[in-house]
Amino acid sequence: MSKPKVLVTRKIFPEWIDYISKNAELDLWEDELPPPRDILLNKVKGVDGILCLLTDKIDPELMDIAGSQLKVISQIAVGFDNINIDEATKRKIPVGNTPDVLTSTTADATWSLLMSIARRISESERFVHNNKWKTWHPLHFLGQDIYNSTLGIIGMGRIGYEVAKRAIGFDCKILYYDVNRRLDLEEKLPMQYVDLNTLLKESDIVSLHTVLNDDTYHLIGENELKLMKNNSILVNVSRGPVVDTKALYRALKDKIIWAAALDVTDPEPILKDDPLLQLDNCLIVPHIASASYKTRYEMSRISAQNLINGINKKTLLTCINPEVNY
Ligand code: DGY
């Protein structure tokens, strides 16, 4: 009997590629860059399952072209704004993702970015590498203290909470804003629920951990940036479009805020001529917050298992639309 067909749109850990190929007829896109749209649409024809990345747009057109035998969409990420979930649910296709395993790794990365930008680590490292270090100077590379600062977390989900936990060691005051007040978490950590404007006005560091949807698109724009303190820092490890990039550039250039550290940009990758790249007070890394060996291995495992479970109509380990999970 022929095996079910699956498309995997990028290399994952080899052990999990082996696991998939033992259990399915595998079409693996091996390039470093995502498959161009026309190739992706061609490759999904007739597959039983797709293992995709946040760079692949999984919309009704793609689901139509794939065909009615499509049984599972398995995303190797926790975020899923590239997938039309309503449409998948309508077609009774479960969509898997990889939550939990990346929570602490992403929280660690948030703190790495925050500490790097606050103490100008990346900028001063460039200075040394460019042979510009001539002497110790009392006024060189002055940054912002993190200890005793007020940390404002927007989005108190799993990652936001882990970021908050780490702030205790720095004696930070923690404010948070979310559409839902989290009394359960307030019982565990000393943190205060405030409205968005209060958070922006009172925080020294604003850290974004929200999902991207219609409500959070450009959540941080010109008006919000103007509310922030002049010596404040914005950290974004959520999704690029949560911040209005043009407004951020103006705010950084005009010193409306002090600095920003971005794991995510809009678009991704950032365009070569984006003026943000010219600013010393903007640290940008290429969407690496979950990129530890252990976490990416676990993300590979879960997404591979979700894929194979799905093509066999077995329950996915983690499912975004549980109402259609097997
Ligand atoms: C996710 O999982 O959504 C991250 O952005 C990549 O790990």
Tab-separated table of C-alpha atoms and ligand atoms in Angstrom:
chain	number	residue	atom	x	y	z
A	1	MET	CA	0.000	0.000	0.000
A	2	SER	CA	1.380	3.436	-0.830
A	3	LYS	CA	2.290	5.729	2.035
A	4	PRO	CA	0.479	9.031	2.666
A	5	LYS	CA	2.198	12.025	1.065
A	6	VAL	CA	3.595	14.919	3.038
A	7	LEU	CA	5.336	18.171	2.213
A	8	VAL	CA	7.915	19.574	4.630
A	9	THR	CA	8.807	23.102	3.632
A	10	ARG	CA	12.292	23.308	5.213
A	11	LYS	CA	14.913	21.099	6.812
A	12	ILE	CA	14.330	20.309	10.481
A	13	PHE	CA	16.479	18.130	12.792
A	14	PRO	CA	17.579	15.063	10.754
A	15	GLU	CA	16.203	12.555	13.301
A	16	TRP	CA	12.747	13.949	12.716
A	17	ILE	CA	13.138	14.020	8.949
A	18	ASP	CA	13.994	10.304	9.209
A	19	TYR	CA	10.940	9.727	11.367
A	20	ILE	CA	8.729	11.444	8.804
A	21	SER	CA	10.218	9.586	5.848
A	22	LYS	CA	9.706	6.236	7.590
A	23	ASN	CA	6.039	7.047	8.063
A	24	ALA	CA	5.168	8.913	4.869
A	25	GLU	CA	6.224	9.657	1.331
A	26	LEU	CA	8.235	12.804	1.955
A	27	ASP	CA	8.739	15.792	-0.291
A	28	LEU	CA	11.322	17.948	1.507
A	29	TRP	CA	12.100	21.504	0.389
A	30	GLU	CA	15.817	21.670	1.164
A	31	ASP	CA	16.618	25.261	0.205
A	32	GLU	CA	17.465	27.760	2.893
A	33	LEU	CA	14.879	30.201	1.547
A	34	PRO	CA	11.145	29.441	1.630
A	35	PRO	CA	9.589	27.852	-1.452
A	36	PRO	CA	8.275	30.608	-3.742
A	37	ARG	CA	4.478	30.775	-3.735
A	38	ASP	CA	4.002	29.139	-7.165
A	39	ILE	CA	6.252	26.230	-6.212
A	40	LEU	CA	4.561	25.830	-2.841
A	41	LEU	CA	1.143	25.727	-4.526
A	42	ASN	CA	2.380	23.144	-6.958
A	43	LYS	CA	3.931	20.971	-4.272
A	44	VAL	CA	0.882	20.847	-1.997
A	45	LYS	CA	-1.284	19.218	-4.684
A	46	GLY	CA	-2.509	15.884	-3.381
A	47	VAL	CA	-0.613	15.856	-0.065
A	48	ASP	CA	-2.092	14.416	3.122
A	49	GLY	CA	-0.101	16.657	5.412
A	50	ILE	CA	2.025	19.797	5.394
A	51	LEU	CA	4.752	20.725	7.861
A	52	CYS	CA	5.166	24.460	7.420
A	53	LEU	CA	6.961	27.481	8.816
A	54	LEU	CA	5.804	30.957	9.723
A	55	THR	CA	7.167	32.114	6.338
A	56	ASP	CA	4.653	29.956	4.403
A	57	LYS	CA	1.231	31.481	3.784
A	58	ILE	CA	-1.377	28.793	4.373
A	59	ASP	CA	-4.611	30.283	3.070
A	60	PRO	CA	-7.845	29.060	1.411
A	61	GLU	CA	-6.236	29.118	-2.038
A	62	LEU	CA	-3.509	26.756	-0.863
A	63	MET	CA	-5.991	24.486	0.911
A	64	ASP	CA	-8.148	24.329	-2.254
A	65	ILE	CA	-5.159	23.438	-4.398
A	66	ALA	CA	-3.939	20.846	-1.874
A	67	GLY	CA	-7.282	19.040	-2.140
A	68	SER	CA	-9.846	17.536	0.176
A	69	GLN	CA	-7.530	14.677	1.269
A	70	LEU	CA	-5.426	17.183	3.288
A	71	LYS	CA	-5.611	15.940	6.882
A	72	VAL	CA	-3.189	18.079	8.851
A	73	ILE	CA	-1.228	21.317	8.871
A	74	SER	CA	1.684	21.180	11.282
A	75	GLN	CA	3.439	24.445	12.015
A	76	ILE	CA	6.928	24.460	13.504
A	77	ALA	CA	6.329	27.575	15.642
A	78	VAL	CA	3.993	28.605	18.394
A	79	GLY	CA	2.684	31.620	16.426
A	80	PHE	CA	0.329	30.910	13.548
A	81	ASP	CA	-0.582	34.250	11.984
A	82	ASN	CA	0.495	32.864	8.584
A	83	ILE	CA	-2.290	30.254	8.695
A	84	ASN	CA	-5.992	30.867	8.142
A	85	ILE	CA	-7.233	28.883	11.141
A	86	ASP	CA	-10.968	29.541	10.546
A	87	GLU	CA	-10.662	28.151	7.068
A	88	ALA	CA	-8.765	25.063	8.272
A	89	THR	CA	-11.396	24.488	10.968
A	90	LYS	CA	-14.209	24.844	8.432
A	91	ARG	CA	-12.521	22.088	6.428
A	92	LYS	CA	-11.977	20.003	9.591
A	93	ILE	CA	-8.192	20.168	9.223
A	94	PRO	CA	-6.407	20.237	12.592
A	95	VAL	CA	-3.528	22.695	12.809
A	96	GLY	CA	-0.634	21.810	15.104
A	97	ASN	CA	1.902	24.208	16.608
A	98	THR	CA	4.805	23.979	19.081
A	99	PRO	CA	3.947	25.830	22.305
A	100	ASP	CA	5.592	25.402	25.730
A	101	VAL	CA	8.924	23.994	24.540
A	102	LEU	CA	10.053	27.448	23.447
A	103	THR	CA	8.647	29.498	26.304
A	104	SER	CA	11.720	29.703	28.541
A	105	THR	CA	14.166	29.938	25.639
A	106	THR	CA	12.229	32.898	24.256
A	107	ALA	CA	12.077	34.547	27.676
A	108	ASP	CA	15.861	34.126	28.022
A	109	ALA	CA	16.311	35.697	24.597
A	110	THR	CA	14.095	38.618	25.583
A	111	TRP	CA	16.397	39.290	28.512
A	112	SER	CA	19.475	38.923	26.300
A	113	LEU	CA	18.124	41.563	23.965
A	114	LEU	CA	17.054	43.785	26.794
A	115	MET	CA	20.401	43.632	28.562
A	116	SER	CA	22.339	44.084	25.321
A	117	ILE	CA	20.466	47.187	24.285
A	118	ALA	CA	20.301	48.710	27.781
A	119	ARG	CA	24.072	48.396	28.234
A	120	ARG	CA	24.956	48.966	24.556
A	121	ILE	CA	26.752	45.628	24.301
A	122	SER	CA	26.339	45.139	20.569
A	123	GLU	CA	27.235	48.740	19.752
A	124	SER	CA	30.340	48.746	21.955
A	125	GLU	CA	31.412	45.351	20.643
A	126	ARG	CA	31.329	46.796	17.098
A	127	PHE	CA	33.423	49.699	18.400
A	128	VAL	CA	36.124	47.344	19.666
A	129	HIS	CA	36.095	45.187	16.538
A	130	ASN	CA	36.468	48.291	14.397
A	131	ASN	CA	39.637	49.200	16.342
A	132	LYS	CA	38.119	52.371	17.770
A	133	TRP	CA	38.882	51.643	21.444
A	134	LYS	CA	41.570	54.143	22.482
A	135	THR	CA	41.071	54.490	26.243
A	136	TRP	CA	38.733	54.082	29.217
A	137	HIS	CA	36.488	57.114	29.366
A	138	PRO	CA	34.014	58.142	32.090
A	139	LEU	CA	31.427	59.126	29.499
A	140	HIS	CA	31.741	56.310	26.994
A	141	PHE	CA	28.837	53.984	26.230
A	142	LEU	CA	26.576	55.068	29.028
A	143	GLY	CA	23.468	52.940	29.188
A	144	GLN	CA	20.335	52.403	31.238
A	145	ASP	CA	20.208	50.412	34.453
A	146	ILE	CA	17.898	47.444	34.503
A	147	TYR	CA	17.904	46.809	38.251
A	148	ASN	CA	15.125	48.655	40.087
A	149	SER	CA	13.537	49.649	36.774
A	150	THR	CA	9.877	49.317	35.851
A	151	LEU	CA	9.247	46.579	33.329
A	152	GLY	CA	6.001	46.787	31.372
A	153	ILE	CA	4.922	43.549	29.726
A	154	ILE	CA	2.308	43.677	26.990
A	155	GLY	CA	0.776	40.221	26.579
A	156	MET	CA	0.795	38.138	29.771
A	157	GLY	CA	0.804	34.704	28.147
A	158	ARG	CA	3.311	31.936	28.788
A	159	ILE	CA	6.304	33.879	27.476
A	160	GLY	CA	5.286	37.178	29.085
A	161	TYR	CA	5.012	35.395	32.423
A	162	GLU	CA	8.483	33.818	32.112
A	163	VAL	CA	9.924	37.228	31.253
A	164	ALA	CA	8.248	38.636	34.367
A	165	LYS	CA	9.665	35.837	36.543
A	166	ARG	CA	13.195	36.709	35.472
A	167	ALA	CA	12.608	40.368	36.376
A	168	ILE	CA	12.318	39.504	40.064
A	169	GLY	CA	16.062	38.863	40.206
A	170	PHE	CA	16.654	42.389	38.928
A	171	ASP	CA	14.374	43.939	41.561
A	172	CYS	CA	12.135	45.316	38.847
A	173	LYS	CA	8.637	46.614	39.414
A	174	ILE	CA	6.430	44.682	36.995
A	175	LEU	CA	3.421	46.156	35.214
A	176	TYR	CA	1.441	44.245	32.633
A	177	TYR	CA	-1.332	44.771	30.160
A	178	ASP	CA	-3.334	42.075	28.416
A	179	VAL	CA	-6.890	41.841	27.125
A	180	ASN	CA	-7.448	39.449	30.031
A	181	ARG	CA	-6.393	40.263	33.563
A	182	ARG	CA	-4.467	37.265	34.948
A	183	LEU	CA	-5.404	37.072	38.630
A	184	ASP	CA	-4.053	33.498	38.718
A	185	LEU	CA	-0.595	34.771	37.762
A	186	GLU	CA	-0.819	37.815	40.009
A	187	GLU	CA	-1.097	35.383	42.900
A	188	LYS	CA	2.264	33.880	41.960
A	189	LEU	CA	4.239	37.027	41.114
A	190	PRO	CA	4.162	40.595	42.385
A	191	MET	CA	2.894	42.332	39.286
A	192	GLN	CA	0.296	44.956	38.647
A	193	TYR	CA	-2.355	44.993	35.929
A	194	VAL	CA	-2.682	48.421	34.283
A	195	ASP	CA	-4.217	49.827	31.115
A	196	LEU	CA	-2.024	50.180	28.049
A	197	ASN	CA	-1.475	53.929	28.345
A	198	THR	CA	-0.471	53.700	32.002
A	199	LEU	CA	1.977	50.929	31.164
A	200	LEU	CA	3.531	52.987	28.379
A	201	LYS	CA	3.810	56.105	30.547
A	202	GLU	CA	5.258	54.406	33.614
A	203	SER	CA	7.587	51.746	32.245
A	204	ASP	CA	11.334	52.070	31.699
A	205	ILE	CA	11.243	48.958	29.543
A	206	VAL	CA	8.274	47.896	27.432
A	207	SER	CA	8.404	44.294	26.271
A	208	LEU	CA	5.963	42.948	23.669
A	209	HIS	CA	4.669	39.379	23.931
A	210	THR	CA	1.321	39.547	22.230
A	211	VAL	CA	-0.006	37.538	19.293
A	212	LEU	CA	-0.459	39.290	15.964
A	213	ASN	CA	-4.086	39.749	14.932
A	214	ASP	CA	-6.317	42.574	13.713
A	215	ASP	CA	-6.408	44.088	17.213
A	216	THR	CA	-2.658	44.056	17.776
A	217	TYR	CA	-1.555	45.200	14.294
A	218	HIS	CA	0.396	48.454	14.922
A	219	LEU	CA	-0.528	48.330	18.597
A	220	ILE	CA	2.579	50.432	19.140
A	221	GLY	CA	2.452	53.431	16.817
A	222	GLU	CA	3.323	57.113	16.962
A	223	ASN	CA	0.885	57.968	19.769
A	224	GLU	CA	1.940	55.062	21.950
A	225	LEU	CA	5.640	55.794	21.449
A	226	LYS	CA	5.008	59.410	22.443
A	227	LEU	CA	3.563	58.223	25.745
A	228	MET	CA	6.762	56.359	26.590
A	229	LYS	CA	9.568	57.924	28.632
A	230	ASN	CA	12.505	59.510	26.786
A	231	ASN	CA	14.909	57.086	28.447
A	232	SER	CA	12.761	54.022	27.821
A	233	ILE	CA	13.479	50.877	25.841
A	234	LEU	CA	11.126	48.911	23.602
A	235	VAL	CA	11.723	45.184	23.130
A	236	ASN	CA	9.786	43.217	20.515
A	237	VAL	CA	9.971	39.428	20.380
A	238	SER	CA	6.342	38.998	19.267
A	239	ARG	CA	5.688	39.816	15.607
A	240	GLY	CA	7.057	42.711	13.557
A	241	PRO	CA	3.715	44.256	12.547
A	242	VAL	CA	2.723	44.761	16.207
A	243	VAL	CA	4.941	47.864	15.920
A	244	ASP	CA	4.551	50.567	13.290
A	245	THR	CA	8.115	50.479	11.946
A	246	LYS	CA	8.070	53.988	10.456
A	247	ALA	CA	6.830	55.477	13.710
A	248	LEU	CA	9.499	53.541	15.592
A	249	TYR	CA	12.222	54.889	13.338
A	250	ARG	CA	11.084	58.485	13.955
A	251	ALA	CA	10.805	57.891	17.707
A	252	LEU	CA	14.325	56.463	17.890
A	253	LYS	CA	15.840	59.105	15.664
A	254	ASP	CA	14.146	62.011	17.467
A	255	LYS	CA	14.954	60.467	20.882
A	256	ILE	CA	11.285	60.165	21.814
A	257	ILE	CA	12.389	56.829	23.263
A	258	TRP	CA	15.961	55.830	24.091
A	259	ALA	CA	16.383	52.544	22.242
A	260	ALA	CA	14.727	49.439	20.820
A	261	ALA	CA	15.702	45.789	20.520
A	262	LEU	CA	13.896	43.761	17.894
A	263	ASP	CA	13.854	40.039	17.298
A	264	VAL	CA	11.151	40.561	14.685
A	265	THR	CA	10.656	43.157	11.980
A	266	ASP	CA	8.083	44.185	9.405
A	267	PRO	CA	8.763	42.920	6.802
A	268	GLU	CA	11.022	39.960	7.515
A	269	PRO	CA	13.778	39.972	6.629
A	270	ILE	CA	14.180	43.712	7.131
A	271	LEU	CA	14.833	45.521	3.847
A	272	LYS	CA	18.483	46.328	3.137
A	273	ASP	CA	17.732	50.049	2.922
A	274	ASP	CA	15.518	50.236	6.014
A	275	PRO	CA	16.689	53.350	7.937
A	276	LEU	CA	16.404	51.448	11.238
A	277	LEU	CA	19.616	49.694	10.215
A	278	GLN	CA	21.463	53.013	10.411
A	279	LEU	CA	20.582	53.642	14.039
A	280	ASP	CA	22.955	52.722	16.860
A	281	ASN	CA	20.065	52.734	19.305
A	282	CYS	CA	18.247	49.953	17.475
A	283	LEU	CA	19.444	46.385	17.977
A	284	ILE	CA	18.032	43.928	15.463
A	285	VAL	CA	18.496	40.156	15.358
A	286	PRO	CA	16.981	37.790	12.756
A	287	HIS	CA	13.990	36.259	14.617
A	288	ILE	CA	16.128	33.937	16.742
A	289	ALA	CA	14.377	34.066	20.112
A	290	SER	CA	13.560	30.336	20.117
A	291	ALA	CA	16.843	29.314	18.493
A	292	SER	CA	18.549	27.068	21.051
A	293	TYR	CA	19.592	23.537	20.098
A	294	LYS	CA	17.307	21.966	22.659
A	295	THR	CA	14.261	24.046	21.801
A	296	ARG	CA	14.564	23.735	18.039
A	297	TYR	CA	15.014	19.972	18.492
A	298	GLU	CA	11.814	19.836	20.521
A	299	MET	CA	10.010	22.005	17.973
A	300	SER	CA	11.173	19.575	15.262
A	301	ARG	CA	9.932	16.614	17.298
A	302	ILE	CA	6.493	18.028	18.058
A	303	SER	CA	5.869	19.291	14.540
A	304	ALA	CA	6.970	15.936	13.051
A	305	GLN	CA	4.784	13.973	15.458
A	306	ASN	CA	1.816	16.263	14.828
A	307	LEU	CA	2.295	15.729	11.091
A	308	ILE	CA	2.422	11.942	11.310
A	309	ASN	CA	-0.392	11.748	13.848
A	310	GLY	CA	-2.511	13.941	11.605
A	311	ILE	CA	-2.034	11.937	8.419
A	312	ASN	CA	-3.058	8.839	10.412
A	313	LYS	CA	-6.062	10.672	11.869
A	314	LYS	CA	-4.633	10.392	15.361
A	315	THR	CA	-4.792	13.129	17.988
A	316	LEU	CA	-2.229	15.903	17.495
A	317	LEU	CA	-0.048	16.558	20.562
A	318	THR	CA	-0.779	20.271	20.383
A	319	CYS	CA	-3.579	21.727	18.329
A	320	ILE	CA	-4.675	25.309	17.682
A	321	ASN	CA	-8.206	24.280	16.682
A	322	PRO	CA	-8.934	21.428	19.133
A	323	GLU	CA	-12.562	21.262	17.996
A	324	VAL	CA	-11.334	19.426	14.887
A	325	ASN	CA	-8.435	17.501	16.462
A	326	TYR	CA	-8.744	13.745	15.856
B	1	DGY	C1	7.209	31.206	17.070
B	1	DGY	O1	7.333	30.048	17.454
B	1	DGY	O2	6.115	31.710	16.813
B	1	DGY	C2	8.461	32.028	16.979
B	1	DGY	O3	8.257	33.243	16.424
B	1	DGY	C3	9.558	31.261	16.300
B	1	DGY	O4	9.964	30.334	17.230
